XYZ file of C-alpha atoms in Angstrom:
405
model
C -115.450 -73.306 24.937
C -112.821 -74.156 22.325
C -110.529 -71.323 23.433
C -110.986 -72.225 27.089
C -110.073 -75.869 26.497
C -107.163 -74.909 24.222
C -105.592 -72.595 26.813
C -105.445 -75.385 29.397
C -103.481 -77.769 27.187
C -99.711 -78.329 27.722
C -99.232 -77.772 23.972
C -100.377 -74.164 24.392
C -97.911 -73.667 27.234
C -95.176 -74.975 24.917
C -96.368 -72.661 22.133
C -96.277 -69.681 24.490
C -92.745 -70.549 25.622
C -91.570 -70.785 22.014
C -93.208 -67.447 21.210
C -91.379 -65.764 24.073
C -88.095 -67.356 22.955
C -88.135 -66.436 19.273
C -88.909 -62.803 20.132
C -85.392 -62.623 21.558
C -83.854 -63.938 18.309
C -83.287 -62.561 14.830
C -86.436 -63.484 12.901
C -84.297 -64.246 9.847
C -82.066 -66.714 11.693
C -82.672 -70.430 11.186
C -83.289 -70.926 14.918
C -85.654 -67.959 15.030
C -87.625 -69.302 12.073
C -87.732 -72.798 13.577
C -89.027 -71.477 16.901
C -91.592 -69.271 15.189
C -92.821 -72.194 13.108
C -92.762 -74.422 16.215
C -94.883 -71.879 18.068
C -97.479 -71.845 15.260
C -97.618 -75.617 14.845
C -97.943 -76.263 18.595
C -100.796 -73.774 18.735
C -102.411 -75.485 15.734
C -101.977 -78.922 17.335
C -103.499 -77.574 20.553
C -106.547 -76.339 18.606
C -106.952 -79.723 16.894
C -106.646 -81.491 20.258
C -109.173 -79.126 21.856
C -111.651 -79.793 19.013
C -111.109 -83.528 19.501
C -111.794 -83.324 23.246
C -114.955 -81.247 22.715
C -116.272 -83.650 20.042
C -115.421 -86.589 22.287
C -117.350 -85.036 25.174
C -120.448 -84.126 23.146
C -120.708 -87.055 20.748
C -119.483 -89.951 22.871
C -119.025 -89.303 26.574
C -122.295 -87.496 27.254
C -124.514 -90.210 25.655
C -122.537 -92.948 27.374
C -122.719 -91.071 30.667
C -126.491 -90.901 30.261
C -126.470 -94.666 29.802
C -124.261 -95.275 32.838
C -125.795 -92.644 35.117
C -129.497 -92.798 34.181
C -130.677 -95.811 32.219
C -128.447 -98.555 33.601
C -128.980 -97.524 37.260
C -132.780 -97.767 36.736
C -132.437 -101.258 35.320
C -130.054 -102.339 38.068
C -132.336 -100.882 40.734
C -135.304 -102.739 39.260
C -133.293 -105.962 39.250
C -132.337 -105.468 42.883
C -135.970 -104.808 43.850
C -137.076 -107.952 42.032
C -134.448 -110.023 43.832
C -135.648 -108.614 47.159
C -139.299 -109.388 46.343
C -138.432 -112.934 45.257
C -136.534 -113.429 48.518
C -139.512 -112.113 50.519
C -141.863 -114.330 48.507
C -139.739 -117.423 49.213
C -139.649 -116.577 52.923
C -143.439 -116.244 53.100
C -143.963 -119.499 51.206
C -141.632 -121.245 53.670
C -143.591 -119.867 56.640
C -146.856 -120.766 54.904
C -145.763 -124.373 54.533
C -144.801 -124.573 58.209
C -148.113 -123.078 59.346
C -150.048 -125.393 56.991
C -148.259 -128.420 58.431
C -148.902 -127.215 61.983
C -152.571 -126.612 61.180
C -152.874 -130.135 59.734
C -151.474 -131.644 62.957
C -153.898 -129.610 65.085
C -156.865 -130.757 63.034
C -155.857 -134.416 63.469
C -155.670 -133.982 67.260
C -159.230 -132.623 67.495
C -161.027 -129.296 67.448
C -160.110 -126.577 69.923
C -158.857 -122.992 70.325
C -155.418 -123.969 68.952
C -156.831 -125.341 65.755
C -158.859 -122.189 65.126
C -155.837 -119.916 65.685
C -153.679 -121.932 63.277
C -156.367 -121.738 60.617
C -156.602 -117.935 60.949
C -152.821 -117.546 60.747
C -152.732 -119.760 57.687
C -155.340 -117.597 55.973
C -153.399 -114.383 56.690
C -150.153 -115.859 55.333
C -151.930 -116.989 52.171
C -153.125 -113.425 51.579
C -149.632 -112.033 52.173
C -148.153 -114.629 49.865
C -150.612 -113.662 47.131
C -149.746 -109.956 47.562
C -145.987 -110.546 47.383
C -146.483 -112.830 44.399
C -148.417 -110.080 42.656
C -145.608 -107.619 43.374
C -143.028 -110.085 42.066
C -144.906 -110.498 38.830
C -145.356 -106.747 38.439
C -141.691 -105.992 39.146
C -140.633 -108.799 36.828
C -142.726 -107.339 34.018
C -141.239 -103.875 34.572
C -137.709 -105.287 34.679
C -138.226 -107.174 31.443
C -139.725 -104.077 29.846
C -136.564 -102.130 30.819
C -134.367 -104.850 29.335
C -136.348 -104.921 26.101
C -136.165 -101.113 25.918
C -132.379 -101.224 26.437
C -132.018 -103.877 23.764
C -133.725 -101.596 21.240
C -130.930 -99.037 21.846
C -128.086 -101.501 21.600
C -127.141 -100.447 18.067
C -127.157 -96.798 19.103
C -124.846 -97.445 22.010
C -122.522 -99.486 19.793
C -122.416 -96.570 17.337
C -120.968 -94.336 20.056
C -117.876 -96.513 20.226
C -117.601 -96.398 16.452
C -117.917 -92.602 16.681
C -115.112 -92.605 19.224
C -112.759 -94.316 16.768
C -113.820 -91.967 13.962
C -113.102 -88.900 16.076
C -109.727 -90.308 17.087
C -108.823 -91.091 13.469
C -109.789 -87.574 12.369
C -107.716 -86.060 15.189
C -104.623 -88.027 14.220
C -105.067 -87.255 10.497
C -105.342 -83.519 11.149
C -102.374 -83.543 13.509
C -100.233 -85.489 11.055
C -101.272 -83.208 8.194
C -100.275 -80.104 10.166
C -96.942 -81.636 11.157
C -96.135 -82.755 7.603
C -96.930 -79.288 6.254
C -94.824 -77.554 8.901
C -91.896 -79.924 8.376
C -91.955 -79.369 4.613
C -91.997 -75.591 5.087
C -89.173 -75.690 7.609
C -87.009 -77.911 5.419
C -87.603 -75.681 2.401
C -86.746 -72.577 4.404
C -83.609 -74.223 5.760
C -82.453 -75.312 2.304
C -82.834 -71.758 1.028
C -80.662 -70.332 3.800
C -77.887 -72.937 3.728
C -74.460 -71.633 2.648
C -73.954 -71.841 -1.097
C -70.360 -72.964 -0.769
C -68.926 -76.119 0.762
C -68.513 -76.198 4.526
C -64.731 -76.265 4.283
C -64.594 -72.989 2.323
C -67.186 -70.943 4.192
C -68.253 -70.580 7.787
C -71.952 -69.782 8.217
C -72.002 -66.663 6.045
C -68.806 -65.059 7.356
C -66.004 -66.765 5.453
C -65.857 -67.677 1.759
C -69.159 -66.011 0.819
C -69.671 -62.928 -1.380
C -68.921 -59.736 0.523
C -72.151 -58.101 -0.646
C -74.240 -61.013 0.694
C -72.388 -60.987 4.004
C -72.910 -57.249 4.513
C -76.555 -57.326 3.432
C -77.440 -60.274 5.639
C -75.983 -58.540 8.713
C -76.915 -54.966 7.806
C -73.290 -53.811 8.019
C -70.900 -51.609 6.005
C -67.705 -53.261 7.247
C -67.400 -57.051 7.206
C -67.673 -58.461 10.713
C -64.416 -60.504 10.614
C -62.448 -57.452 9.407
C -63.924 -55.144 12.019
C -63.468 -57.762 14.734
C -59.808 -58.158 13.785
C -59.218 -54.415 13.736
C -60.986 -53.833 17.054
C -59.029 -56.545 18.837
C -55.690 -55.589 17.304
C -56.235 -51.960 18.262
C -56.903 -53.159 21.782
C -53.928 -55.453 22.238
C -51.884 -56.108 19.120
C -50.616 -52.826 17.719
C -47.220 -53.168 19.376
C -46.954 -56.938 18.919
C -43.684 -57.747 17.169
C -43.985 -59.798 13.994
C -47.731 -59.411 13.784
C -49.226 -61.364 10.823
C -45.921 -63.123 10.206
C -46.457 -65.847 12.832
C -49.175 -68.227 11.738
C -51.834 -68.882 14.356
C -52.452 -72.482 15.365
C -55.108 -74.101 13.195
C -57.315 -74.882 16.194
C -57.118 -71.284 17.469
C -57.964 -69.833 14.061
C -60.799 -72.319 13.643
C -62.113 -71.310 17.064
C -62.006 -67.633 16.063
C -63.846 -68.339 12.814
C -66.485 -70.383 14.625
C -66.925 -67.629 17.209
C -67.422 -65.045 14.490
C -69.677 -67.380 12.527
C -71.928 -67.833 15.539
C -72.442 -64.071 15.690
C -70.504 -63.756 18.923
C -69.414 -60.238 19.798
C -67.601 -61.251 22.964
C -64.160 -62.035 21.589
C -62.060 -61.089 24.625
C -60.652 -64.606 24.777
C -58.698 -63.844 21.576
C -57.101 -60.655 22.920
C -54.101 -62.653 24.068
C -53.435 -64.017 20.566
C -53.474 -61.204 17.975
C -51.773 -63.558 15.509
C -54.950 -65.629 15.443
C -57.064 -62.533 14.897
C -54.816 -61.395 12.072
C -55.476 -64.729 10.372
C -59.139 -63.803 10.095
C -58.663 -61.104 7.406
C -60.450 -61.750 4.114
C -59.593 -60.875 0.455
C -61.050 -57.634 -0.837
C -59.354 -56.737 -4.137
C -61.442 -58.394 -6.798
C -60.489 -60.926 -9.469
C -61.852 -58.581 -12.151
C -59.281 -55.873 -11.340
C -56.290 -58.180 -10.853
C -54.650 -57.186 -14.132
C -55.252 -53.492 -13.428
C -53.514 -53.762 -10.046
C -50.561 -55.563 -11.615
C -50.241 -52.836 -14.276
C -50.132 -50.208 -11.529
C -47.225 -52.052 -9.907
C -45.178 -51.723 -13.093
C -45.394 -47.908 -13.174
C -42.179 -46.182 -12.183
C -43.409 -42.609 -11.896
C -44.700 -41.994 -8.382
C -47.450 -39.564 -9.392
C -48.633 -41.836 -12.200
C -48.707 -44.795 -9.829
C -50.742 -42.937 -7.212
C -53.205 -41.720 -9.846
C -53.541 -45.240 -11.286
C -54.089 -46.608 -7.772
C -56.791 -43.991 -7.232
C -58.432 -44.833 -10.572
C -58.355 -48.567 -9.872
C -59.794 -48.056 -6.379
C -62.660 -46.110 -7.913
C -63.451 -49.134 -10.092
C -64.015 -51.350 -7.064
C -67.603 -52.248 -6.064
C -68.729 -49.899 -3.299
C -68.715 -52.660 -0.672
C -65.154 -53.693 -1.544
C -64.010 -50.078 -1.646
C -65.436 -49.295 1.784
C -63.843 -52.372 3.366
C -60.492 -51.894 1.613
C -60.412 -48.258 2.742
C -61.191 -49.309 6.314
C -58.471 -51.979 6.315
C -55.765 -49.921 4.550
C -56.337 -46.981 6.916
C -55.873 -49.364 9.814
C -52.716 -50.891 8.302
C -51.296 -47.413 7.850
C -52.027 -46.808 11.521
C -50.341 -50.118 12.337
C -47.253 -49.091 10.356
C -46.899 -46.020 12.579
C -45.623 -48.418 15.283
C -43.081 -50.106 12.977
C -40.157 -49.332 15.273
C -41.750 -51.595 17.890
C -43.781 -54.120 15.939
C -41.357 -54.299 12.978
C -44.327 -54.078 10.608
C -43.260 -51.661 7.881
C -45.595 -51.099 4.925
C -43.376 -53.491 2.979
C -43.554 -56.207 5.645
C -47.313 -55.787 5.947
C -47.668 -56.039 2.169
C -45.580 -59.220 2.087
C -47.654 -61.054 4.667
C -51.123 -59.639 3.813
C -50.799 -59.392 0.050
C -52.037 -62.986 -0.509
C -55.172 -62.145 1.491
C -55.968 -59.073 -0.577
C -54.982 -59.819 -4.158
C -54.549 -62.947 -6.284
C -55.553 -64.033 -9.764
C -58.768 -65.862 -10.555
C -56.771 -68.910 -11.657
C -55.591 -69.384 -8.081
C -59.000 -69.935 -6.504
C -57.745 -71.982 -3.575
C -56.930 -70.635 -0.130
C -54.342 -67.893 -0.863
C -52.433 -68.843 2.275
C -51.847 -72.264 0.704
C -50.397 -70.933 -2.589
C -46.727 -71.406 -3.357
C -44.412 -68.749 -1.991
C -43.406 -67.318 -5.373
C -47.026 -66.676 -6.356
C -48.258 -65.484 -2.959
C -45.390 -63.014 -2.471
C -45.097 -61.784 -6.019
C -43.385 -58.466 -6.475
C -46.479 -56.934 -8.069
C -48.721 -57.803 -5.131
C -46.254 -56.507 -2.575
C -45.715 -53.304 -4.536
C -49.428 -52.574 -4.880
C -50.356 -53.240 -1.250
C -47.286 -51.374 0.012
C -48.198 -48.373 -2.144
C -51.781 -48.438 -0.840
C -50.546 -48.348 2.763
C -47.931 -45.644 2.094
C -50.490 -43.400 0.368
C -53.516 -44.238 2.487
C -54.361 -40.638 3.325
C -54.112 -39.541 -0.302
C -55.989 -42.466 -1.773
C -58.624 -42.614 0.953
C -59.266 -39.057 2.202
C -60.849 -38.498 5.565
C -60.472 -40.145 8.933
C -61.815 -43.476 10.112
C -63.064 -43.458 13.698
C -62.035 -46.901 14.841
C -63.619 -46.266 18.241
C -67.069 -46.493 16.706
C -67.883 -50.129 16.203
C -71.005 -51.646 14.726
C -70.296 -54.880 16.586
């Protein structure tokens, strides 16, 4: 019975809709978790409501229905019968008085057939009046007995209304308890998944968060913003003159970041502005190795520099190495079109160096650093050398046509 009642409730329909919705979402996403929790709590509320309706039916409505459909109708029927008998009794008494008066007049006028007939009629009416009177008394006794019997149950009937309030109170307590528990769990889950950094330095797990956390949360090897930039630039920006050197409008770059942060993989609207896409690249060369990279830049011997670059690359965390390799191989590919896009390895290093390498002391947005620091000779030299020796430092080919997006 409980299951049958529960299935018919609108809350169960809502729970079913939520269940169908969160199946289409990532179960680790905040919306997916909220829908899953919403599905469970609506189902729980439906069960509590179904239990309330069943208890209400059994403990309150059925006894009161018995009162209204069985006991009260008997009493009301008895009352109606008594009223009818009293009316009949009054009618007979009225007729009896008229006949008695008529009989008295006939007697005063002398004996005769008329006087005898009136006397007979009077006798019959007296008998009828006695019979109706007896019925009135009997019905009255039965009616009073019913009323006395009902009065003995008055406390019981009053208790049903008290039971009604108790059932309602229990229903609301259980519902509120379930809602409070679900809300607490949802808020705790949400607080655990909120970005660790301030909103102005990170965008929903894509910007300004540790690379390892970003890759693990999305199950990727290449960071989504980097791969998105590379894919779009390969599609439309490889021959764009002055790529990276023209700053994208703040609103366009913010729109790109928000699109990536939302998990969107339909970024065609940015194809027409590769400068905006280029602004999405993130730093990869770690603070810990900053001094090592700078030392490499000071080496004059070409072979020694390449070997030092290779050694320093090998010291990178695997996630950083994989992403740096991916990006440098792409930049080398970009430099192949330098006659058209004017992006030589040196030019690329000048404009992208601040995004790839800076000291831990300069923890602000590298694009906001002063020109002397952002375009230091060491940074340019290191990044330029990485691009020029991409094939040697990072053996093997990268198939940019295979995207995990």
